[in-house]
Short mmCIF file of C-alpha atoms in Angstrom, two decimals:
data_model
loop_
_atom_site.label_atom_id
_atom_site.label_comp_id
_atom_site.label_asym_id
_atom_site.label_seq_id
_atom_site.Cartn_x
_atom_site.Cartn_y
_atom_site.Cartn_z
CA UNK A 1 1.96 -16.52 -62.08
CA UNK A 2 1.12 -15.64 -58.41
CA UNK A 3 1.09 -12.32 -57.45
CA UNK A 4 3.79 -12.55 -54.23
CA UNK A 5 1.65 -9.51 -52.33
CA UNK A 6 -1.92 -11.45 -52.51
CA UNK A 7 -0.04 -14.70 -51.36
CA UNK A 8 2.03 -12.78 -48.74
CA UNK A 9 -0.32 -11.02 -46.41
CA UNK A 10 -3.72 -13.25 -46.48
CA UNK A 11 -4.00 -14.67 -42.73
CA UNK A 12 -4.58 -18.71 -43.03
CA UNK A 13 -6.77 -18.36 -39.34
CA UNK A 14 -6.00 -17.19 -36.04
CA UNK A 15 -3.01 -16.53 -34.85
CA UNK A 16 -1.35 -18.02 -38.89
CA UNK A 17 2.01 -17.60 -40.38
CA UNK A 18 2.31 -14.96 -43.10
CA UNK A 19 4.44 -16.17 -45.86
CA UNK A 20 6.99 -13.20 -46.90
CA UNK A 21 6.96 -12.04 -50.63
CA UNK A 22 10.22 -14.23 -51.20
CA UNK A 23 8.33 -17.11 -49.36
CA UNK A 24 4.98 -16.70 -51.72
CA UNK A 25 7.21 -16.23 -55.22
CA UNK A 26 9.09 -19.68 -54.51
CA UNK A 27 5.92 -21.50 -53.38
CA UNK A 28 4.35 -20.83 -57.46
CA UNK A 29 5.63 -23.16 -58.76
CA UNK A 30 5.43 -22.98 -63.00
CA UNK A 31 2.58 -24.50 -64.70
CA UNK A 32 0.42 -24.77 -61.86
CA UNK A 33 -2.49 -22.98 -60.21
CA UNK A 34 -2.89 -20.01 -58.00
CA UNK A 35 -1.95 -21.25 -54.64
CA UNK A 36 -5.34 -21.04 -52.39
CA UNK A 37 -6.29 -21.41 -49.01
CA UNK A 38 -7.87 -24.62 -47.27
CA UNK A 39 -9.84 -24.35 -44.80
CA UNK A 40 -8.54 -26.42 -41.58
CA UNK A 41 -8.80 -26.69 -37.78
CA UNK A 42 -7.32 -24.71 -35.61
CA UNK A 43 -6.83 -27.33 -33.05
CA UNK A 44 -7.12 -31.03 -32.38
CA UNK A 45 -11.00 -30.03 -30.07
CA UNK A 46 -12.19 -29.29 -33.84
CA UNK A 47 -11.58 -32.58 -35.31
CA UNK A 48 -13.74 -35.89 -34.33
CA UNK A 49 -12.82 -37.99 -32.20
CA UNK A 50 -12.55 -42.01 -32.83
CA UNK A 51 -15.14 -42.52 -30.51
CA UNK A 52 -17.68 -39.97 -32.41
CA UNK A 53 -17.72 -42.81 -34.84
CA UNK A 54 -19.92 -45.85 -34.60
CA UNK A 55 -18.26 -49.32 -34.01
CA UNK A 56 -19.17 -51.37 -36.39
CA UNK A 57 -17.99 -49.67 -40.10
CA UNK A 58 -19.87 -46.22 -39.01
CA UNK A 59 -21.05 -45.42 -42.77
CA UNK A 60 -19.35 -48.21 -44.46
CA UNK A 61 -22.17 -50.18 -42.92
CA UNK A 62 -20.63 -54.00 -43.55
CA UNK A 63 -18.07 -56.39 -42.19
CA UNK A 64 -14.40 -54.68 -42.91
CA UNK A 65 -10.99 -56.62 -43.17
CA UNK A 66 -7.81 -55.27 -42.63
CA UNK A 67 -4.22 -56.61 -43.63
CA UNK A 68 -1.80 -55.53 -40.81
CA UNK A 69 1.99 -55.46 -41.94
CA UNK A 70 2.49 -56.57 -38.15
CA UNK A 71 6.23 -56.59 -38.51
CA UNK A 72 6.21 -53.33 -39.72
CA UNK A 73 7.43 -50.34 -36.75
CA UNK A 74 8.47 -49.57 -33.82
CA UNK A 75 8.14 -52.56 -31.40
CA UNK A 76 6.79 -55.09 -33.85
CA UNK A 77 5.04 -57.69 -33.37
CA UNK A 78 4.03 -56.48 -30.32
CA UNK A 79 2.64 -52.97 -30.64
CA UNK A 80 1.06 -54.25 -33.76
CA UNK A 81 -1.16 -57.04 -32.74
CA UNK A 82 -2.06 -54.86 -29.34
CA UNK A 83 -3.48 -52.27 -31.58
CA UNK A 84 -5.33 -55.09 -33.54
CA UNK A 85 -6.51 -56.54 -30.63
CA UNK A 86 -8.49 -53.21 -29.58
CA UNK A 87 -9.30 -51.94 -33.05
CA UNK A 88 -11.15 -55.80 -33.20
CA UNK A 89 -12.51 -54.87 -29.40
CA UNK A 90 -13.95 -51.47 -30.48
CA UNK A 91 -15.47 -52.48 -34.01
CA UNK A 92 -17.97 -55.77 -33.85
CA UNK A 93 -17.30 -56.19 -38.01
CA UNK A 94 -13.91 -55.43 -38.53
CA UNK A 95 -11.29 -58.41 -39.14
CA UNK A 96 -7.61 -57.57 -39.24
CA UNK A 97 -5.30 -60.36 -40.56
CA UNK A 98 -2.13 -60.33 -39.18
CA UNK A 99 0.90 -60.60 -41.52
CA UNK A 100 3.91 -61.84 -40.66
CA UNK A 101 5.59 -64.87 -38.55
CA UNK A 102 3.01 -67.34 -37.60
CA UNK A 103 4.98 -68.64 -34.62
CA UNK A 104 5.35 -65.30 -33.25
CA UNK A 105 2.28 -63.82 -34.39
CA UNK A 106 0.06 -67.01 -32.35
CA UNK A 107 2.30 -65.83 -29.32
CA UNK A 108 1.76 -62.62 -29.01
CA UNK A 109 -1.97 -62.68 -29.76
CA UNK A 110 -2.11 -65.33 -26.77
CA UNK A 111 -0.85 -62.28 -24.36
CA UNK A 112 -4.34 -60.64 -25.34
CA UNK A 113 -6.91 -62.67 -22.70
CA UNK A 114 -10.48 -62.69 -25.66
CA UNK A 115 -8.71 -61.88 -28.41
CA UNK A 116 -11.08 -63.95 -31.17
CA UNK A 117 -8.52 -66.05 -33.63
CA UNK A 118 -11.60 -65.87 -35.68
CA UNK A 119 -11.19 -62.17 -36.55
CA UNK A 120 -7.30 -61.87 -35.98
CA UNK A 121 -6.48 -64.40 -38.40
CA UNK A 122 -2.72 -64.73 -38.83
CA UNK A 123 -1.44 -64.66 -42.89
CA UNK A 124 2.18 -66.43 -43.09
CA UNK A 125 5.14 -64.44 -44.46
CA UNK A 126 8.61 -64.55 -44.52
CA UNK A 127 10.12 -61.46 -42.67
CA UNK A 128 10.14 -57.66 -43.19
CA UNK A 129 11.32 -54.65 -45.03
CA UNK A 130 13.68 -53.01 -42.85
CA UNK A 131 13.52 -49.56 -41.79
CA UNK A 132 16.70 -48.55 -43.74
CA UNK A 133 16.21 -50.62 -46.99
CA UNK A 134 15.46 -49.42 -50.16
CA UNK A 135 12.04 -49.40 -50.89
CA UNK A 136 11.46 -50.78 -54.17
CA UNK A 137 14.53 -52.54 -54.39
CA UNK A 138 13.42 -54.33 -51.06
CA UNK A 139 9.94 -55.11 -52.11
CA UNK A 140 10.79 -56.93 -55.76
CA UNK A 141 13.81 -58.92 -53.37
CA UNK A 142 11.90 -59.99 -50.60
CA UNK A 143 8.87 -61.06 -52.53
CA UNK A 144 7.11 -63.00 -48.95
CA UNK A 145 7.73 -59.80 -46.79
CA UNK A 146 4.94 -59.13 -44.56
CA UNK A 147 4.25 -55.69 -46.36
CA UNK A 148 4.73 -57.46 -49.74
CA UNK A 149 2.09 -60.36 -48.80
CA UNK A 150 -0.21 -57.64 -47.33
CA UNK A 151 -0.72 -56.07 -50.28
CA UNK A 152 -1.11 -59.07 -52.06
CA UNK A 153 -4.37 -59.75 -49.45
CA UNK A 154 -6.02 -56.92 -50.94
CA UNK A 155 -5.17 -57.05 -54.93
CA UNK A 156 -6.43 -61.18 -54.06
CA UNK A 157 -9.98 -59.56 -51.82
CA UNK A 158 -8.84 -61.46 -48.69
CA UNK A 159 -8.80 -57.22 -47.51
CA UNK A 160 -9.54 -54.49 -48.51
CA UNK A 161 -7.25 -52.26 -47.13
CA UNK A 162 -3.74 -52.48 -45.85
CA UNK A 163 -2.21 -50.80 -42.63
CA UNK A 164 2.15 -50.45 -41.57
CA UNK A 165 3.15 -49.25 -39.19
CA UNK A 166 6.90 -49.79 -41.09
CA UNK A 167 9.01 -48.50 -44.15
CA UNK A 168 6.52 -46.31 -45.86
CA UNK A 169 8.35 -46.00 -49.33
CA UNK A 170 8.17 -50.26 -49.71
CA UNK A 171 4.79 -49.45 -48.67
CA UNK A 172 3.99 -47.38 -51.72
CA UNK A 173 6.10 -49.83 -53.76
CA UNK A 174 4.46 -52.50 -52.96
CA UNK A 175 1.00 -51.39 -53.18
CA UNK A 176 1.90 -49.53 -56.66
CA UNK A 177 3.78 -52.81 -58.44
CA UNK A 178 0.76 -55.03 -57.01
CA UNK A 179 -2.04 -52.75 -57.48
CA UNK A 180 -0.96 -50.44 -59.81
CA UNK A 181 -2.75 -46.68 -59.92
CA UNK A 182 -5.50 -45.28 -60.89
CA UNK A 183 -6.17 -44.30 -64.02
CA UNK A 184 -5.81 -39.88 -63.61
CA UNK A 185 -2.66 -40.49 -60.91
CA UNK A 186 0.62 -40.66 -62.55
CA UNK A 187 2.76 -41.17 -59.78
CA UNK A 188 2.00 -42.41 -55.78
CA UNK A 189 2.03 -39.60 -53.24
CA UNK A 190 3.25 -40.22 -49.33
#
C-alpha cells in the first residue's frame, strides 16, 4: 500500500504537478509496487537530437532494413515514402522497403529526384487497415495488408524492424499473431 502523503507532496522537477492525496491513493493500484519517480527532461533542449547521432546505424554499426507500412497515416503514400526517401538520404546503410501498392508506390518514389530503388525497394501488398477498423479483426481478414505483410518482412529477416505511421492496435495485432511475445511479457503494450 502507498502511503497517499509520501506520493502527494514529492516534486517530480521544476516547476511539477503535485498529485493530491485522492490523486496518489487511486494511482496504487493493488498488488503492485510503490509508485517511484523517473527521472526525465524537463524540456525537449535536454534530449538528443537526430542529428547527434551518426548516419550510418550510430552504435548498431551495420547495414539496417526497415519495413515501412507506407499506406499506413495521414497522407499515405505520400508522406510515407518522403520520409523514406530522407531517412535513406541521412543514413548511408539503412534500407527501408516500402509496403504497399507497387503501382503507386514506383510513382511516388519517382517524385523523389536520387531516390536509390536499390535501398527503397517496394514489397507488394494488397491494401490497408483502415483507421477505424478493428484491429485484430482487420489483421486475420485482410491477411495481404501492407501492415500485415510488413510484419511478415521481419518474422521472414527481409527487416528487422517495422515502422506505421497507421492503425496502431492492427499494428500490435499483427506483430503479436506473427511474432508472438517474448517469453516474461504477457500481453503487448501501446
Amino acid at each position: 500500500q502507498v502511503e497517499p502523503s509520501a506520493v502527494a507532496h514529492r516534486p517530480r522537477g521544476p516547476g511539477a504537478e503535485r498529485l493530491s492525496p485522492v490523486q496518489a491513493a487511486e494511482a496504487a493500484a493493488r498488488g503492485l509496487p510503490p509508485l517511484r519517480d523517473v527521472p526525465r527532461p524537463d524540456g525537449p533542449g535536454d534530449l538528443p537530437a537526430l542529428s547527434a547521432f551518426p548516419p550510418g546505424g550510430g552504435a548498431v554499426g551495420r547495414a539496417v532494413r526497415v519495413a515501412l507500412d507506407a499506406l499506413g497515416g495521414d497522407d499515405a503514400p505520400a508522406a510515407a515514402v518522403a520520409g523514406a526517401v530522407e531517412a535513406v538520404r541521412a543514413a548511408p546503410d539503412l534500407t527501408v522497403s516500402l509496403v504497399g501498392g507497387r503501382e503507386a508506390l514506383e510513382a511516388e518514389r519517382a517524385r523523389h529526384a536520387g531516390a536509390d530503388p536499390a535501398r527503397l525497394p517496394i514489397v507488394e501488398a494488397e491494401g490497408r487497415v483502415e483507421m477505424g477498423e478493428h484491429p485484430a479483426e482487420a489483421v486475420r481478414r485482410k491477411r495481404g495488408s501492407s501492415i500485415v505483410v510488413a510484419v511478415r518482412q521481419v518474422a521472414e529477416g527481409a527487416a528487422e524492424a517495422v515502422v506505421s505511421a497507421g492503425n496502431t492496435g492492427a499494428t500490435v495485432a499483427a506483430a503479436t499473431f506473427t511474432l508472438g511475445l517474448l517469453p516474461s511479457v504477457r500481453r503487448p503494450g501501446i
